[in-house]
Short mmCIF file of C-alpha atoms in Angstrom, two decimals:
data_model
loop_
_atom_site.label_atom_id
_atom_site.label_comp_id
_atom_site.label_asym_id
_atom_site.label_seq_id
_atom_site.Cartn_x
_atom_site.Cartn_y
_atom_site.Cartn_z
CA UNK A 49 -2.47 -30.06 47.16
CA UNK A 50 -1.58 -26.71 48.07
CA UNK A 51 1.38 -26.74 45.14
CA UNK A 52 -1.69 -27.75 42.87
CA UNK A 53 -3.55 -25.18 43.80
CA UNK A 54 -0.94 -22.44 43.44
CA UNK A 55 -0.08 -23.95 39.86
CA UNK A 56 -3.89 -23.62 39.06
CA UNK A 57 -3.98 -20.06 40.18
CA UNK A 58 -1.10 -19.38 37.99
CA UNK A 59 -2.51 -20.78 34.93
CA UNK A 60 -5.71 -19.08 35.42
CA UNK A 61 -3.90 -15.63 35.83
CA UNK A 62 -1.86 -16.28 32.52
CA UNK A 63 -5.02 -17.29 30.76
CA UNK A 64 -6.85 -14.03 31.85
CA UNK A 65 -3.71 -11.71 30.50
CA UNK A 66 -3.99 -10.06 27.25
CA UNK A 67 -2.34 -11.93 24.44
CA UNK A 68 1.64 -11.03 24.00
CA UNK A 69 2.13 -9.08 21.30
CA UNK A 70 4.14 -10.91 18.46
CA UNK A 71 7.65 -9.74 17.51
CA UNK A 72 7.77 -11.48 14.19
CA UNK A 73 7.28 -8.47 11.89
CA UNK A 74 10.39 -8.46 9.68
CA UNK A 75 10.86 -5.29 7.44
CA UNK A 76 13.71 -5.05 5.14
CA UNK A 77 15.59 -1.51 4.70
CA UNK A 78 17.95 -1.39 1.46
CA UNK A 79 19.49 1.43 0.70
CA UNK A 80 21.29 2.33 -2.71
CA UNK A 81 24.80 2.14 -0.75
CA UNK A 82 24.11 -1.24 0.61
CA UNK A 83 27.55 -3.11 0.00
CA UNK A 84 25.45 -6.53 -0.57
CA UNK A 85 24.06 -4.89 -4.08
CA UNK A 86 25.77 -5.75 -7.12
CA UNK A 87 26.58 -2.16 -8.03
CA UNK A 88 25.83 -0.01 -4.61
CA UNK A 89 25.76 3.76 -5.12
CA UNK A 90 25.45 6.97 -3.36
CA UNK A 91 22.28 7.88 -1.38
CA UNK A 92 22.01 11.24 -3.35
CA UNK A 93 22.78 9.55 -6.86
CA UNK A 94 20.27 8.82 -9.30
CA UNK A 95 19.64 5.37 -9.90
CA UNK A 96 19.25 3.15 -13.14
CA UNK A 97 16.55 0.52 -13.99
CA UNK A 98 18.95 -2.46 -12.96
CA UNK A 99 19.83 -0.74 -9.66
CA UNK A 100 16.48 -0.71 -8.57
CA UNK A 101 15.58 -3.88 -9.41
CA UNK A 102 18.73 -5.07 -7.63
CA UNK A 103 17.32 -3.26 -4.08
CA UNK A 104 13.77 -4.54 -4.63
CA UNK A 105 14.98 -8.09 -5.06
CA UNK A 106 17.19 -7.82 -1.91
CA UNK A 107 14.55 -6.06 -0.05
CA UNK A 108 12.17 -9.33 -0.89
CA UNK A 109 15.21 -11.67 -0.34
CA UNK A 110 15.47 -10.17 2.95
CA UNK A 111 12.12 -11.15 4.20
CA UNK A 112 11.88 -14.61 2.55
CA UNK A 113 11.71 -13.78 -1.16
CA UNK A 114 8.85 -13.22 -3.43
CA UNK A 115 8.14 -16.97 -3.38
CA UNK A 116 6.98 -17.05 -0.07
CA UNK A 117 4.55 -14.64 -0.95
CA UNK A 118 3.39 -15.51 -4.31
CA UNK A 119 2.89 -19.47 -4.71
CA UNK A 120 3.77 -21.03 -8.04
CA UNK A 121 -0.21 -21.68 -8.48
CA UNK A 122 -1.09 -18.08 -8.20
CA UNK A 123 -3.28 -17.04 -10.92
CA UNK A 124 -3.94 -13.47 -10.41
CA UNK A 125 -1.68 -11.07 -8.51
CA UNK A 126 -2.52 -7.39 -8.33
CA UNK A 127 0.03 -4.65 -7.75
CA UNK A 128 -1.21 -1.50 -6.39
CA UNK A 129 0.89 1.17 -6.62
CA UNK A 130 0.31 4.91 -5.75
CA UNK A 131 -1.03 6.93 -8.70
CA UNK A 132 -3.39 9.09 -7.02
CA UNK A 133 -2.75 12.05 -9.56
CA UNK A 134 -1.54 11.98 -13.04
CA UNK A 135 2.37 12.76 -12.57
CA UNK A 136 5.43 11.11 -13.98
CA UNK A 137 7.43 8.57 -12.39
CA UNK A 138 10.22 9.85 -10.58
CA UNK A 139 8.66 13.00 -9.28
CA UNK A 140 8.21 11.52 -5.64
CA UNK A 141 4.28 12.21 -5.83
CA UNK A 142 3.47 9.12 -7.39
CA UNK A 143 5.08 5.44 -7.11
CA UNK A 144 8.43 4.98 -9.18
CA UNK A 145 7.54 2.90 -12.45
CA UNK A 146 10.78 1.16 -11.99
CA UNK A 147 9.87 -0.38 -8.34
CA UNK A 148 6.60 -1.52 -9.89
CA UNK A 149 8.57 -3.09 -13.00
CA UNK A 150 10.61 -4.74 -10.59
CA UNK A 151 8.03 -6.27 -8.36
CA UNK A 152 6.20 -7.40 -11.53
CA UNK A 153 9.18 -9.14 -12.48
CA UNK A 154 9.83 -10.75 -9.16
CA UNK A 155 6.16 -11.98 -9.24
CA UNK A 156 6.49 -13.59 -12.99
CA UNK A 157 9.62 -15.46 -11.56
CA UNK A 158 7.69 -16.87 -8.80
CA UNK A 159 4.43 -17.81 -10.87
CA UNK A 160 5.14 -17.74 -14.36
CA UNK A 161 1.56 -18.77 -15.15
CA UNK A 162 0.19 -15.77 -13.14
CA UNK A 163 -1.64 -13.07 -14.66
CA UNK A 164 -0.47 -9.57 -13.22
CA UNK A 165 -2.48 -6.47 -13.14
CA UNK A 166 -1.07 -2.93 -12.21
CA UNK A 167 -4.23 -1.50 -10.48
CA UNK A 168 -5.14 1.55 -9.16
CA UNK A 169 -8.38 3.56 -8.09
CA UNK A 170 -7.34 6.96 -8.42
CA UNK A 171 -8.95 10.01 -6.67
CA UNK A 172 -7.38 12.58 -8.76
CA UNK A 173 -7.97 11.35 -12.74
CA UNK A 174 -10.32 9.86 -14.89
CA UNK A 175 -9.18 8.14 -18.15
CA UNK A 176 -10.63 10.32 -20.94
CA UNK A 177 -11.93 6.73 -22.66
CA UNK A 178 -14.14 6.51 -19.37
CA UNK A 179 -15.42 10.01 -18.84
CA UNK A 180 -18.67 9.50 -20.28
CA UNK A 181 -19.78 6.61 -17.84
CA UNK A 182 -22.74 7.66 -15.92
CA UNK A 183 -21.26 7.59 -12.48
CA UNK A 184 -18.25 9.84 -13.51
CA UNK A 185 -19.19 13.14 -12.10
CA UNK A 186 -16.52 15.69 -12.36
CA UNK A 187 -16.87 19.56 -12.42
CA UNK A 188 -16.92 21.27 -15.91
CA UNK A 189 -14.22 23.98 -16.76
CA UNK A 190 -10.55 23.46 -15.56
CA UNK A 191 -11.14 20.89 -13.16
CA UNK A 192 -12.87 18.62 -15.38
CA UNK A 193 -9.87 18.94 -18.02
CA UNK A 194 -7.02 18.66 -15.64
CA UNK A 195 -8.77 15.26 -14.23
CA UNK A 196 -9.33 13.76 -17.71
CA UNK A 197 -5.87 12.14 -17.93
CA UNK A 198 -4.41 8.55 -18.29
CA UNK A 199 -2.43 8.40 -14.77
CA UNK A 200 -1.17 4.81 -15.89
CA UNK A 201 0.28 6.28 -19.00
CA UNK A 202 1.80 9.51 -17.37
CA UNK A 203 3.39 7.45 -14.45
CA UNK A 204 4.98 5.02 -16.98
CA UNK A 205 3.11 1.83 -16.12
CA UNK A 206 1.76 1.53 -19.78
CA UNK A 207 5.37 1.44 -20.85
CA UNK A 208 6.29 -1.37 -18.38
CA UNK A 209 3.31 -3.24 -19.54
CA UNK A 210 4.49 -2.87 -23.27
CA UNK A 211 7.63 -3.99 -22.29
CA UNK A 212 6.85 -7.05 -20.11
CA UNK A 213 4.46 -8.35 -22.61
CA UNK A 214 6.85 -8.36 -25.04
CA UNK A 215 8.77 -10.41 -22.81
CA UNK A 216 5.60 -13.09 -22.79
CA UNK A 217 4.41 -11.72 -19.58
CA UNK A 218 0.59 -11.73 -18.92
CA UNK A 219 0.39 -8.13 -17.28
CA UNK A 220 -1.79 -5.30 -17.94
CA UNK A 221 -3.13 -1.95 -16.06
CA UNK A 222 -6.34 -1.89 -14.58
CA UNK A 223 -8.62 0.82 -13.09
CA UNK A 224 -9.90 -0.16 -9.62
CA UNK A 225 -12.54 2.72 -10.01
CA UNK A 226 -14.63 0.84 -12.24
CA UNK A 227 -14.57 -2.66 -10.46
CA UNK A 228 -17.47 -4.44 -9.36
CA UNK A 229 -17.75 -3.28 -5.59
CA UNK A 230 -18.04 -5.86 -2.90
CA UNK A 231 -19.61 -5.00 -0.03
CA UNK A 232 -17.24 -5.92 3.22
CA UNK A 233 -17.97 -6.31 6.76
CA UNK A 234 -15.04 -5.28 9.19
CA UNK A 235 -14.25 -8.54 11.11
CA UNK A 236 -15.21 -7.64 14.80
CA UNK A 237 -16.80 -4.33 13.90
CA UNK A 238 -15.13 -1.28 12.49
CA UNK A 239 -13.47 1.53 14.00
CA UNK A 240 -14.85 4.01 11.71
CA UNK A 241 -17.33 2.11 9.82
CA UNK A 242 -18.54 -1.33 10.02
CA UNK A 243 -19.07 -1.81 6.20
CA UNK A 244 -17.27 -0.54 3.29
CA UNK A 245 -17.24 -1.30 -0.58
CA UNK A 246 -13.94 -2.55 -1.90
CA UNK A 247 -12.69 -3.19 -5.65
CA UNK A 248 -13.53 -6.88 -6.53
CA UNK A 249 -9.90 -7.32 -8.23
CA UNK A 250 -8.36 -6.92 -4.69
CA UNK A 251 -10.46 -9.32 -3.10
CA UNK A 252 -10.48 -11.81 -5.95
CA UNK A 253 -6.64 -11.90 -6.45
CA UNK A 254 -4.73 -14.53 -4.93
CA UNK A 255 -1.93 -12.19 -3.98
CA UNK A 256 -2.32 -8.38 -3.77
CA UNK A 257 0.92 -6.42 -3.29
CA UNK A 258 0.86 -2.79 -1.84
CA UNK A 259 3.46 -0.58 -3.66
CA UNK A 260 3.19 2.84 -2.13
CA UNK A 261 5.56 6.10 -2.47
CA UNK A 262 6.56 7.44 0.76
CA UNK A 263 5.59 11.27 1.42
CA UNK A 264 4.51 13.31 4.20
CA UNK A 265 0.91 14.22 4.62
CA UNK A 266 -1.56 15.83 6.71
CA UNK A 267 -1.82 12.60 8.46
CA UNK A 268 2.23 12.93 9.16
CA UNK A 269 2.78 10.28 6.33
CA UNK A 270 1.67 8.61 3.44
CA UNK A 271 2.75 5.21 2.98
CA UNK A 272 1.13 1.65 3.03
CA UNK A 273 -1.85 2.11 4.92
CA UNK A 274 -2.99 5.23 2.94
CA UNK A 275 -2.19 3.60 -0.14
CA UNK A 276 -5.34 1.31 0.58
CA UNK A 277 -7.83 4.24 -0.36
CA UNK A 278 -6.91 3.53 -4.02
CA UNK A 279 -9.06 0.23 -3.32
CA UNK A 280 -12.39 2.21 -2.90
CA UNK A 281 -13.96 2.33 -6.14
CA UNK A 282 -14.77 5.82 -7.45
CA UNK A 283 -17.98 4.62 -9.04
CA UNK A 284 -19.12 4.30 -5.34
CA UNK A 285 -17.29 6.86 -3.44
CA UNK A 286 -16.83 9.39 -6.26
CA UNK A 287 -13.53 11.59 -7.21
CA UNK A 288 -11.82 12.23 -5.30
CA UNK A 289 -12.86 9.54 -2.68
CA UNK A 290 -13.74 12.02 0.14
CA UNK A 291 -16.45 13.45 -2.28
CA UNK A 292 -18.90 10.78 -2.47
CA UNK A 293 -21.91 10.26 -5.06
CA UNK A 294 -25.64 10.59 -5.08
CA UNK A 295 -26.00 7.30 -3.51
CA UNK A 296 -22.88 6.88 -1.14
CA UNK A 297 -21.04 9.32 1.27
CA UNK A 298 -17.69 9.65 0.76
CA UNK A 299 -14.44 8.50 2.84
CA UNK A 300 -13.26 11.34 5.40
CA UNK A 301 -9.73 12.35 4.61
CA UNK A 302 -9.37 14.21 8.04
CA UNK A 303 -6.32 13.16 9.98
CA UNK A 304 -8.24 12.30 12.99
CA UNK A 305 -10.31 9.84 11.40
CA UNK A 306 -7.84 8.52 8.89
CA UNK A 307 -5.84 6.17 11.37
CA UNK A 308 -9.29 4.37 12.24
CA UNK A 309 -10.36 3.82 8.46
CA UNK A 310 -6.66 2.43 7.93
CA UNK A 311 -6.98 -0.27 10.46
CA UNK A 312 -10.70 -1.06 9.16
CA UNK A 313 -9.07 -1.49 5.53
CA UNK A 314 -6.27 -3.71 6.40
CA UNK A 315 -8.72 -5.90 8.50
CA UNK A 316 -10.98 -6.33 5.33
CA UNK A 317 -8.50 -6.48 2.47
CA UNK A 318 -5.78 -8.56 4.08
CA UNK A 319 -2.76 -7.19 2.04
CA UNK A 320 -0.08 -9.90 1.43
CA UNK A 321 3.11 -7.93 0.93
CA UNK A 322 4.07 -4.00 1.04
CA UNK A 323 6.83 -2.60 -1.11
CA UNK A 324 7.85 0.94 -0.48
CA UNK A 325 9.29 3.45 -2.85
CA UNK A 326 11.54 5.17 -0.78
CA UNK A 327 13.76 6.44 -3.71
CA UNK A 328 12.27 9.93 -3.83
CA UNK A 329 9.26 11.34 -2.24
CA UNK A 330 7.98 14.77 -1.26
CA UNK A 331 8.27 16.73 1.88
CA UNK A 332 5.53 19.08 3.00
CA UNK A 333 2.85 18.07 0.98
CA UNK A 334 1.50 14.56 -0.61
CA UNK A 335 0.82 16.21 -3.80
CA UNK A 336 3.10 19.27 -4.39
CA UNK A 337 6.04 18.79 -1.46
CA UNK A 338 9.60 19.44 -2.12
CA UNK A 339 10.85 16.22 -3.80
CA UNK A 340 13.22 14.63 -1.00
CA UNK A 341 15.71 11.68 -2.35
CA UNK A 342 16.43 8.81 0.09
CA UNK A 343 17.44 5.68 -2.09
CA UNK A 344 15.75 3.46 -0.20
CA UNK A 345 13.26 0.50 -1.02
CA UNK A 346 11.46 -1.40 1.88
CA UNK A 347 9.58 -4.80 2.15
CA UNK A 348 7.24 -6.17 4.77
CA UNK A 349 4.26 -8.42 5.12
CA UNK A 350 2.42 -6.24 7.47
CA UNK A 351 1.47 -2.51 6.58
CA UNK A 352 1.58 -1.17 10.19
CA UNK A 353 5.05 -2.39 10.57
CA UNK A 354 6.36 -1.19 7.51
CA UNK A 355 4.68 2.21 7.75
CA UNK A 356 6.50 2.54 11.59
CA UNK A 357 9.60 2.04 9.74
CA UNK A 358 9.44 4.56 7.15
CA UNK A 359 7.98 6.92 9.94
CA UNK A 360 11.18 6.30 11.87
CA UNK A 361 13.34 6.86 8.60
CA UNK A 362 11.35 10.15 8.00
CA UNK A 363 12.53 11.58 11.51
CA UNK A 364 9.04 11.23 13.22
CA UNK A 365 8.78 9.15 16.48
CA UNK A 366 6.82 6.03 15.84
CA UNK A 367 5.31 6.11 19.23
CA UNK A 368 3.40 9.17 18.14
CA UNK A 369 1.18 7.21 15.56
CA UNK A 370 -2.23 6.11 16.35
CA UNK A 371 -2.80 3.43 14.03
CA UNK A 372 0.12 1.11 15.72
CA UNK A 373 -2.08 1.24 18.96
CA UNK A 374 -5.30 0.72 17.16
CA UNK A 375 -4.10 -2.21 15.24
CA UNK A 376 -2.95 -3.85 18.38
CA UNK A 377 -6.26 -3.55 20.18
CA UNK A 378 -7.68 -5.35 17.24
CA UNK A 379 -5.14 -7.99 16.94
CA UNK A 380 -3.03 -6.77 13.99
CA UNK A 381 0.25 -5.20 13.75
CA UNK A 382 3.41 -5.03 16.13
CA UNK A 383 2.00 -2.32 18.57
CA UNK A 384 5.00 -0.53 18.39
CA UNK A 385 8.51 -0.04 16.56
CA UNK A 386 10.01 -2.32 19.11
CA UNK A 387 8.02 -5.10 17.96
CA UNK A 388 9.64 -4.78 14.55
CA UNK A 389 12.44 -6.99 13.20
CA UNK A 390 13.96 -4.67 11.04
CA UNK A 391 16.65 -6.24 8.36
CA UNK A 392 19.44 -4.73 6.18
CA UNK A 393 19.95 -0.88 6.93
CA UNK A 394 19.63 0.44 10.09
CA UNK A 395 16.94 3.29 10.37
#
């Protein structure tokens, strides 16, 4: 009887303990000099399109392959790069179009019948074709002129679409700013807000793939989590997204509140895959910083785990990032870098 009581006591104690944080958070790191690549090259060397494809394919292979994310039954796959402002691919300010191209090709290999959308809801530009929509409110003068640009064209994604359409792939660009907005509740309640409005294409997609560029930012880094801000439709939140509209306040961009909104977004949108362009980013500013070449592609299913590895590669202490602890409190992410299974290169 005494033994049974002791066993029962142990079981009760175990049941009252918080769940152990999972350690199965694989993130791959593939530098351009990885000896497993077909044509490894120096970390300071400009890369060819084929080399970027090989790096991206290896990054995916290290975490189970694209087929582990995109099933052959998928019919809509949304690829979300960072095109927050209209800048050319390769500047380190927006996602390199060659990484997006590689992801699109890998998606097509996994599900040849899927429609692929390269989608962004930019805060820094509006296509001239959409400028007369009643809910587009831009200042007159130089500000309006600078914002009326086709970021998809300037960043090289329309060229990618033309190339891949020529191969018979069902692919196009898509502006999330003009999507139908779904009102979404944060499961269990939000850390910043309880309700947000998100672009319907992200929610309706069978798979959505986050493809940010890694840069430094006011919140230390901008990568997987920050790139979620592009799924806020401009027709609801304005241009930029902190601006708001007559009927809706904007999203706070203050560093002290960003981590909370990032965790809320992950809980609602449930991104399926993150592929990080760390070929060349910017230091000292997200939009006008100093270019920094690293020649790395990363991939991970979990955006928090992936951002922690990116932070470590940038030289930050991953333990300094609040989003990891906030995510763990809500049951997502590894909690710390110690819970990440890093594969390939050593950060």
